[in-house]
Tab-separated table of C-alpha atoms in Angstrom:
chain	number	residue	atom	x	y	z
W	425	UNK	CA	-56.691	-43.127	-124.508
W	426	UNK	CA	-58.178	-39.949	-123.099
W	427	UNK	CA	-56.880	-40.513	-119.655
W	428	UNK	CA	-53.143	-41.161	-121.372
W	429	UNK	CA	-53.276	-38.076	-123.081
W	430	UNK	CA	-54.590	-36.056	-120.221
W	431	UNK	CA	-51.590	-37.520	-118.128
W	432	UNK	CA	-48.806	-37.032	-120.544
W	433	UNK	CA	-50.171	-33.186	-120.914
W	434	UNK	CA	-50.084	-32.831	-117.453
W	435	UNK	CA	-46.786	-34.159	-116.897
W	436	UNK	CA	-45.116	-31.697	-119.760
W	437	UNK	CA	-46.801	-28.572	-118.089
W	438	UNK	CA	-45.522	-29.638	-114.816
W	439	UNK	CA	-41.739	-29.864	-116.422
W	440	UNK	CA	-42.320	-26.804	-118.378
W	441	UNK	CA	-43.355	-24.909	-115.553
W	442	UNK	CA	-39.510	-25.320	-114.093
W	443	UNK	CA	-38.268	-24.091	-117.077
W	444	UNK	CA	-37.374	-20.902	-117.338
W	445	UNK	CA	-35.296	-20.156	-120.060
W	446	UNK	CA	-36.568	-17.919	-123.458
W	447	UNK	CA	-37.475	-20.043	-126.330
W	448	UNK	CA	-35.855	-20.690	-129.715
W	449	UNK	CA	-32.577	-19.760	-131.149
W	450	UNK	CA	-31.579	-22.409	-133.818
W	451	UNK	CA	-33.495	-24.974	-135.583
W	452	UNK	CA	-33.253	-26.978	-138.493
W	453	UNK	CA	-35.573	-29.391	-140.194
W	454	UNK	CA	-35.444	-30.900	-143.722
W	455	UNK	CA	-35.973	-34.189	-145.676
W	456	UNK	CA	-39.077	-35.016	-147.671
W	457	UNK	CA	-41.700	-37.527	-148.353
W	458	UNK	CA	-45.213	-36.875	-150.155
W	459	UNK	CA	-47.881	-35.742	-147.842
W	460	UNK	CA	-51.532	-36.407	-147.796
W	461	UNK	CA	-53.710	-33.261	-148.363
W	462	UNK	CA	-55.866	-32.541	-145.008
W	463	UNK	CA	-59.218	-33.408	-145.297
W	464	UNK	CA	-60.481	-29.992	-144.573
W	465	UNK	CA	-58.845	-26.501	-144.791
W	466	UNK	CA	-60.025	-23.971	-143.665
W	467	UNK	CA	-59.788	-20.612	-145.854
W	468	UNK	CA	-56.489	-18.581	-144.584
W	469	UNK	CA	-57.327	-15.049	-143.242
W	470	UNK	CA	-55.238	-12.351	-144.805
W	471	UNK	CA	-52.195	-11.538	-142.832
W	472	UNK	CA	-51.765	-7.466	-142.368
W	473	UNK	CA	-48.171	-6.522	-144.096
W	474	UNK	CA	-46.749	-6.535	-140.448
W	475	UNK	CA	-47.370	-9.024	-138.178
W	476	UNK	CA	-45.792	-7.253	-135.026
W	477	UNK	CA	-43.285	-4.333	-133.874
W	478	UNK	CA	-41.568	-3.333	-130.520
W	479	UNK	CA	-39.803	-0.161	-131.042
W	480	UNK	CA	-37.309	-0.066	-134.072
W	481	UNK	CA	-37.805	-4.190	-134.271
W	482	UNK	CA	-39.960	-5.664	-136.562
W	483	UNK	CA	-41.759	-8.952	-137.556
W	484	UNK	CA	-43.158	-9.896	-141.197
W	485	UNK	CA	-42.547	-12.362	-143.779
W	486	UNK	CA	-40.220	-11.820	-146.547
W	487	UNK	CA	-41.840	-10.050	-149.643
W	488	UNK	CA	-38.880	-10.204	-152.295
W	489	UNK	CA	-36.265	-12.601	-153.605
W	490	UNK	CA	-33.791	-10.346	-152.592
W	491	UNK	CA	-35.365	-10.858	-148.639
W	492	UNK	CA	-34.882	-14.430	-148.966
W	493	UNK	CA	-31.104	-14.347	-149.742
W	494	UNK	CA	-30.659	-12.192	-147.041
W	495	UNK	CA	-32.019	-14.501	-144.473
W	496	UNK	CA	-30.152	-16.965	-146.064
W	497	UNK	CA	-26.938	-15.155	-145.639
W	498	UNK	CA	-28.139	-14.882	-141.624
W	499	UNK	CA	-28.374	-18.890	-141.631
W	500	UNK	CA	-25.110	-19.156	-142.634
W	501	UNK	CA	-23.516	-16.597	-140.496
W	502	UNK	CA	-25.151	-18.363	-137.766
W	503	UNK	CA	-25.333	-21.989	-138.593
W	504	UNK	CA	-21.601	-22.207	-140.179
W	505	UNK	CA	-19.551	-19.330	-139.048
W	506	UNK	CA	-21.078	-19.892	-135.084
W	507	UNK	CA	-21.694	-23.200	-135.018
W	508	UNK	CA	-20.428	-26.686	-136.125
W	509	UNK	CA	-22.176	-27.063	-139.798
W	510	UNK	CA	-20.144	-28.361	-142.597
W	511	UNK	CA	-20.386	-26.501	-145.343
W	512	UNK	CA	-20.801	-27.949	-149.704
W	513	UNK	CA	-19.176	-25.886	-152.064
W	514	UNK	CA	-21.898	-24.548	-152.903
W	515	UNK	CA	-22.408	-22.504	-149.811
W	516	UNK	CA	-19.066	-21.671	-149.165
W	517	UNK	CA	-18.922	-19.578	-152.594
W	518	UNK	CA	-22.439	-18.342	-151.699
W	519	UNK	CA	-21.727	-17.496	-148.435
W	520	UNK	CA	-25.967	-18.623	-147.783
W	521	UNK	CA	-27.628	-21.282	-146.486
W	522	UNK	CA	-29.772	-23.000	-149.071
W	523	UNK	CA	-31.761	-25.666	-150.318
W	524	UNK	CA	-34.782	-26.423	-152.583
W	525	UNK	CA	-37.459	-25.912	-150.073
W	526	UNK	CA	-36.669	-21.967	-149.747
W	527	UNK	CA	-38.973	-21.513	-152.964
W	528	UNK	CA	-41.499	-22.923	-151.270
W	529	UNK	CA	-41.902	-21.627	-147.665
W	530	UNK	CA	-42.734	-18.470	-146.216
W	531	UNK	CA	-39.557	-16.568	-144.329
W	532	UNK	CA	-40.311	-14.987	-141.462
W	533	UNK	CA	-38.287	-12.070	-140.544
W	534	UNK	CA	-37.192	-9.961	-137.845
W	535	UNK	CA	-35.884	-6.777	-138.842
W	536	UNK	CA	-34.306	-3.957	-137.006
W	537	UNK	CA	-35.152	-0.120	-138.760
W	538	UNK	CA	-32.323	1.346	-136.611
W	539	UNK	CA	-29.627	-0.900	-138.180
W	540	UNK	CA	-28.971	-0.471	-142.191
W	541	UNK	CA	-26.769	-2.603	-144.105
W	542	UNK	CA	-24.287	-0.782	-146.744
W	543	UNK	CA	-27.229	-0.745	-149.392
W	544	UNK	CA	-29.115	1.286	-147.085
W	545	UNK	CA	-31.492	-1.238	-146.307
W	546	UNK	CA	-32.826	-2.134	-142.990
W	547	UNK	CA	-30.859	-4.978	-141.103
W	548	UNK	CA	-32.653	-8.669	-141.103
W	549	UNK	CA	-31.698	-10.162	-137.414
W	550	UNK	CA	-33.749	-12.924	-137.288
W	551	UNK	CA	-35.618	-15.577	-139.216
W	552	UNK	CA	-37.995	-18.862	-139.317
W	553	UNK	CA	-38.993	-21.038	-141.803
W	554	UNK	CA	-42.648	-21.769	-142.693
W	555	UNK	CA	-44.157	-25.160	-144.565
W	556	UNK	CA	-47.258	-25.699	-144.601
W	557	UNK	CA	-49.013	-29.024	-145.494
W	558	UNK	CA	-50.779	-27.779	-148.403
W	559	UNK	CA	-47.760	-26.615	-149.753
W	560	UNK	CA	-45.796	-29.621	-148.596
W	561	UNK	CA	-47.859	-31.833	-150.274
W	562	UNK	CA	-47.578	-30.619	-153.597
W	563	UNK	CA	-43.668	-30.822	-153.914
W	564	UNK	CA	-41.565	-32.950	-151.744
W	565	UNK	CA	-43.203	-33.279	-148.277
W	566	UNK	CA	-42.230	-32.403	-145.055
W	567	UNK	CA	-38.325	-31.315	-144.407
W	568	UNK	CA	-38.314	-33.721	-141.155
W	569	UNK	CA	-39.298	-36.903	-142.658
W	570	UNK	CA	-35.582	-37.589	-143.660
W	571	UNK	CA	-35.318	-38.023	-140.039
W	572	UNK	CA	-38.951	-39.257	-138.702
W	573	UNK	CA	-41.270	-41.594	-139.353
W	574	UNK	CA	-44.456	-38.814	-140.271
W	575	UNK	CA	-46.921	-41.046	-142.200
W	576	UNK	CA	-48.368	-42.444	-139.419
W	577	UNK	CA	-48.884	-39.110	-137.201
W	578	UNK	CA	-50.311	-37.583	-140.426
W	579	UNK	CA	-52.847	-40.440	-141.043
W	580	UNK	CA	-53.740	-40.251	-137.365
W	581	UNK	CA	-54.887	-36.666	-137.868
W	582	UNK	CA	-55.735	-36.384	-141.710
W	583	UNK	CA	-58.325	-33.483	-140.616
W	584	UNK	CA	-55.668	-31.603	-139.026
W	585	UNK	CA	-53.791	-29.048	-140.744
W	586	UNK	CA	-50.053	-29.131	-139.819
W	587	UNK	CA	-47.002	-26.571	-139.900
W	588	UNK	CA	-43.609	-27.286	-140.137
W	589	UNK	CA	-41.367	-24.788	-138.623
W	590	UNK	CA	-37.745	-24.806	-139.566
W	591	UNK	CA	-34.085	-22.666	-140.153
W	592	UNK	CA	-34.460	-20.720	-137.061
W	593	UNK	CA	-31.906	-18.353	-136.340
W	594	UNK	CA	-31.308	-15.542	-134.444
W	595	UNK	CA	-27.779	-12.618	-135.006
W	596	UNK	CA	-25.930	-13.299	-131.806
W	597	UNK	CA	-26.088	-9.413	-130.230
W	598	UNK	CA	-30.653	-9.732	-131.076
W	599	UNK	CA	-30.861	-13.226	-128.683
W	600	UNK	CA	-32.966	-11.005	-126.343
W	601	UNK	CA	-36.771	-11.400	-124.989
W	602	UNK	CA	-37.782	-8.813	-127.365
W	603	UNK	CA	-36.910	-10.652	-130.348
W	604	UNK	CA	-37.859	-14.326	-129.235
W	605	UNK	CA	-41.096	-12.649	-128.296
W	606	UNK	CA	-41.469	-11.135	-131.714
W	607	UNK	CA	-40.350	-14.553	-133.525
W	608	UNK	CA	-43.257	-15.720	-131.663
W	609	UNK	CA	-45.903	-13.210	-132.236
W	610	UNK	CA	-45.350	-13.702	-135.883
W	611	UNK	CA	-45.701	-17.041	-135.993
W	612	UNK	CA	-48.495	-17.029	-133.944
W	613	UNK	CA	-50.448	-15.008	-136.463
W	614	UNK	CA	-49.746	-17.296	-138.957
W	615	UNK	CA	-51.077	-20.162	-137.229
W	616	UNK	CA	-54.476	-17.857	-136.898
W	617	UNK	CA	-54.115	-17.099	-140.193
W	618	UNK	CA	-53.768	-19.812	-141.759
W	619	UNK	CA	-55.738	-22.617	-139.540
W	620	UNK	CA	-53.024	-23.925	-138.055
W	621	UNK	CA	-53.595	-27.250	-136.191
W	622	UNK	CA	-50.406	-28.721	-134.938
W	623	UNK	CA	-46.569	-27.439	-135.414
W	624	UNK	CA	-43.975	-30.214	-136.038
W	625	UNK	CA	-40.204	-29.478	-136.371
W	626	UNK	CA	-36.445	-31.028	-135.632
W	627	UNK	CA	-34.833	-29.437	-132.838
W	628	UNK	CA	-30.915	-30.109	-132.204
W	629	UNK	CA	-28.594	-30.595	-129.791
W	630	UNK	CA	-25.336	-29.760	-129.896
W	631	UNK	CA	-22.850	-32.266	-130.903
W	632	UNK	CA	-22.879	-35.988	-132.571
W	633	UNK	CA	-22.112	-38.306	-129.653
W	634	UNK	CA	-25.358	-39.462	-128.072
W	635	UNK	CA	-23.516	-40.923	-124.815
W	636	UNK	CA	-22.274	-37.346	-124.233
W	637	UNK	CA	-25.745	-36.318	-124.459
W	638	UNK	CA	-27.794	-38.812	-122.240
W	639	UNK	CA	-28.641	-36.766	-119.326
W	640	UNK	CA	-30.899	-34.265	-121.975
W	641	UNK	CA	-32.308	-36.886	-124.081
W	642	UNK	CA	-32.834	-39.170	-120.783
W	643	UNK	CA	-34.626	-36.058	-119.636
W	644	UNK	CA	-36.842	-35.323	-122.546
W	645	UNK	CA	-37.513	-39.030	-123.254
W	646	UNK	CA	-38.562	-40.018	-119.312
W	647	UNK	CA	-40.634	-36.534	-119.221
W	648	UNK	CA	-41.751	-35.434	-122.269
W	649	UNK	CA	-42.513	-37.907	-124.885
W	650	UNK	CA	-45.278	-37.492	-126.908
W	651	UNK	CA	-48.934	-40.000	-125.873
W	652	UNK	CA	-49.693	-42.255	-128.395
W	653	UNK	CA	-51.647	-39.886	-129.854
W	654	UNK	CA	-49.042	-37.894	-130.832
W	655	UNK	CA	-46.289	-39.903	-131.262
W	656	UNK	CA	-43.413	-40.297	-134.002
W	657	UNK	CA	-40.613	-42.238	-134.238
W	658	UNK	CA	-36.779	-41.908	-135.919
W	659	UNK	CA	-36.582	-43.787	-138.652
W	660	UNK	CA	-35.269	-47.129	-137.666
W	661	UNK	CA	-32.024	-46.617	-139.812
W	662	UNK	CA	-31.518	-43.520	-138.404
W	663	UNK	CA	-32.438	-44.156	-134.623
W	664	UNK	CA	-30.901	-42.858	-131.628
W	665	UNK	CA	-32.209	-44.697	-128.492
W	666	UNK	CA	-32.882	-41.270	-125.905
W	667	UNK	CA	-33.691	-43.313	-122.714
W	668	UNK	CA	-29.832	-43.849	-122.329
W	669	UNK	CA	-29.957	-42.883	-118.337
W	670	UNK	CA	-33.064	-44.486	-116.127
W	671	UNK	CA	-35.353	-42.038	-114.815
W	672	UNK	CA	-34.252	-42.048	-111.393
W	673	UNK	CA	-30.999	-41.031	-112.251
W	674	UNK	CA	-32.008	-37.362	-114.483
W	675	UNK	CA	-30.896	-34.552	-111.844
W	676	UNK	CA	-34.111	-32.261	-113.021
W	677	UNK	CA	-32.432	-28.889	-112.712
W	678	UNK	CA	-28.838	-30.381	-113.973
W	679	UNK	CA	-30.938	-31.583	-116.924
W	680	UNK	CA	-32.733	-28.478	-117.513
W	681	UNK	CA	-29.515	-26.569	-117.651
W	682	UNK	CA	-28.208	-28.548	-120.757
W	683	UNK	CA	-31.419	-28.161	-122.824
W	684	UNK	CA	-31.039	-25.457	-125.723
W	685	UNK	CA	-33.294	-22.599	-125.367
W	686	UNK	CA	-35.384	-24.015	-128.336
W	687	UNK	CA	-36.371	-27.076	-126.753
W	688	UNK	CA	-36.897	-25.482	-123.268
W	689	UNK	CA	-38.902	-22.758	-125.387
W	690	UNK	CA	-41.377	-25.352	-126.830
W	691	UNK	CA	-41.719	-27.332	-123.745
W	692	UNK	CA	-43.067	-24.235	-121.879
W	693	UNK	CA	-45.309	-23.888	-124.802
W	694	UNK	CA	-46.540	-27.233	-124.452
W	695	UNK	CA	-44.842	-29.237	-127.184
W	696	UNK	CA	-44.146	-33.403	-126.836
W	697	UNK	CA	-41.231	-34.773	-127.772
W	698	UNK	CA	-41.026	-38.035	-130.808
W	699	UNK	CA	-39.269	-41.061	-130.026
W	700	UNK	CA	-35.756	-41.934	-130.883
W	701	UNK	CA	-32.851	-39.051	-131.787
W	702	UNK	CA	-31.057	-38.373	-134.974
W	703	UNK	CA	-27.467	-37.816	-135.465
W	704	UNK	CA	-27.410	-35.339	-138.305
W	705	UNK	CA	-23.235	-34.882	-138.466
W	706	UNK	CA	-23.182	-32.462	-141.604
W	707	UNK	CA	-24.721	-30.048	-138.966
W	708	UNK	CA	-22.868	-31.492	-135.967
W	709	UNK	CA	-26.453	-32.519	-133.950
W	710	UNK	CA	-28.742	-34.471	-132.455
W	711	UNK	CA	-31.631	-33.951	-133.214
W	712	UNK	CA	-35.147	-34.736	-131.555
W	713	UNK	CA	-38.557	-33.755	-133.210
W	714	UNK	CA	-41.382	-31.558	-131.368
W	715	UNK	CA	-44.945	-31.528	-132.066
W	716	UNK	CA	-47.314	-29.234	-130.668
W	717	UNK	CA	-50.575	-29.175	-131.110
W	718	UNK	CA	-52.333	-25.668	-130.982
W	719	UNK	CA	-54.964	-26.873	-128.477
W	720	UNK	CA	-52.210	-27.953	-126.271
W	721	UNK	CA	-50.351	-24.702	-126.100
W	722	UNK	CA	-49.787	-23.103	-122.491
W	723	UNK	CA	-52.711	-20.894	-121.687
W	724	UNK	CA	-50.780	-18.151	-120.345
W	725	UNK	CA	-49.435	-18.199	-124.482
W	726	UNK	CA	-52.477	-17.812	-125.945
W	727	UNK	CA	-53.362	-14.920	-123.597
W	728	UNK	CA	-49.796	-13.504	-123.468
W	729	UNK	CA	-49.763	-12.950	-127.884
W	730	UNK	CA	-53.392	-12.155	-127.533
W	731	UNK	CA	-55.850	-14.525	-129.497
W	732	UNK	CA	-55.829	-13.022	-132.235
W	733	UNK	CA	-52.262	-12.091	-132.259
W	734	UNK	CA	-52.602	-8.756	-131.026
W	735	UNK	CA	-50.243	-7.986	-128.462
W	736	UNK	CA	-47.417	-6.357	-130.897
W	737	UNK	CA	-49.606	-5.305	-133.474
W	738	UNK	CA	-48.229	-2.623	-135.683
């Protein structure tokens, strides 16, 4: 088992290391099943009010209601007005993306101090959403179980304590290194924080027709599925086969090209891939789930952020 593991790490950090795009724009993830409490957490550290800055850019997690809505409002702006979700009623009179699980997580936030919106207030650009496992498990579960098969990864590792990222976004004119970079920083001192073990999440790609989209899932499938260890499947109802093209056939650097930034973005980190796609068509996706286990994450990362997150402290 070792030995598999070893090589299926090895193989992702060799196809990460031809990537070279920044990481994570979009994401989604949501669903829900009931979650088994980790056997042991450890105590979470206390976070400092920000988590990062770069000039007039910021990176902390949303304090008020009123926060919330406002990253809410980005989702839509960026999940309906730019791209291909269908909207309810709901949040077309709203004019936010919402959903029951927004009580529940942390937002993360990006904010720019040099931008103010008409109350005076300073501009939100970017966000993530945060769900932990403890918190999971005491309401509905896990966002990306509607799609994947968790139980078994989470009985595999029932010492591990496991984040669920979700609702990335970044404002269009803010898709720079600077705020990627922040995105990251915060997150990764909440994972310090907060003893994280492993991340899990859905990332998408765009459009619904799997056929149109075999030479990136062919890709990610022949080179970066998750060992054993790690692995998760689509739920059988909702299954996408991703090995649609044989592996001799993947041009590398064609393939590479059609990968979102998200997915190229976690790669790099050191992320697997599950097994199996899932057509989500209310968003107009596929989508594919990532796992990444801290102690897998690229070295240069860890180094890069700092180990204790202190590369863009404020």
């Amino acid at each position: 088992m070792v030995k598999r593991v070893n090589a299926a790490s090895q193989q992702v950090q060799r196809v990460s290391a031809a990537i070279i795009a920044l990481p994570a724009l979009s994401q989604r993830v949501f669903g829900g099943i009931r979650l088994p409490m980790p056997k042991a957490l450890r105590p979470a550290l206390p976070l400092p009010e920000s988590l990062g800055r770069i000039g007039a850019l910021e990176v902390r997690l949303a304090v008020t209601p009123r926060e919330v809505k406002k990253a809410q409002k980005l989702r839509y702006k960026v999940f309906y007005e730019e791209m291909s979700a269908i909207p309810d009623v709901q949040a077309q009179l709203s004019r936010r993306d919402r959903d029951g699980f927004d009580r529940i997580c942390d937002h993360l936030l990006v904010i720019d101090h040099d931008t103010r919106t008409a109350a005076g207030e300073a501009a939100i650009v970017g966000t993530y959403r945060l769900l932990r496992q403890e918190v999971a498990s005491r309401h509905t579960g896990f966002y990306s179980a509607n799609e994947f098969d968790l139980g078994p990864l989470l009985e595999r590792h029932a010492a591990l304590n496991f984040l669920e990222l979700g609702r990335s976004c970044v404002l269009k004119p803010y898709r720079t290194k600077r705020t990627v970079e922040l995105l990251w920083h915060g997150i990764w001192s909440y994972v310090r924080s907060h003893g994280i073990d492993v991340m899990v999440g859905c990332a998408s790609l765009e459009g619904t027709n799997p056929d149109a989209l075999a030479l990136p899932l062919s890709f990610l499938h022949h080179n970066a599925r998750a060992p054993a260890e790690w692995s998760v499947s689509a739920l059988p109802h909702r299954r996408v086969a991703m090995d649609r093209l044989p592996e001799g056939a993947i041009d590398m650097k064609a393939a590479l090209k059609t990968l979102p930034p998200l997915i190229k973005g976690y790669l790099r980190l050191g992320a697997y891939i599950g097994d199996g796609a899932v057509v989500d068509r209310q968003f107009g996706t596929t989508d594919v789930l990532i796992v990444l286990p801290v102690a897998s994450i690229n070295e240069r990362y860890v180094n890069h952020y700092g180990v204790d997150a202190t590369r863009y402290a404020a």
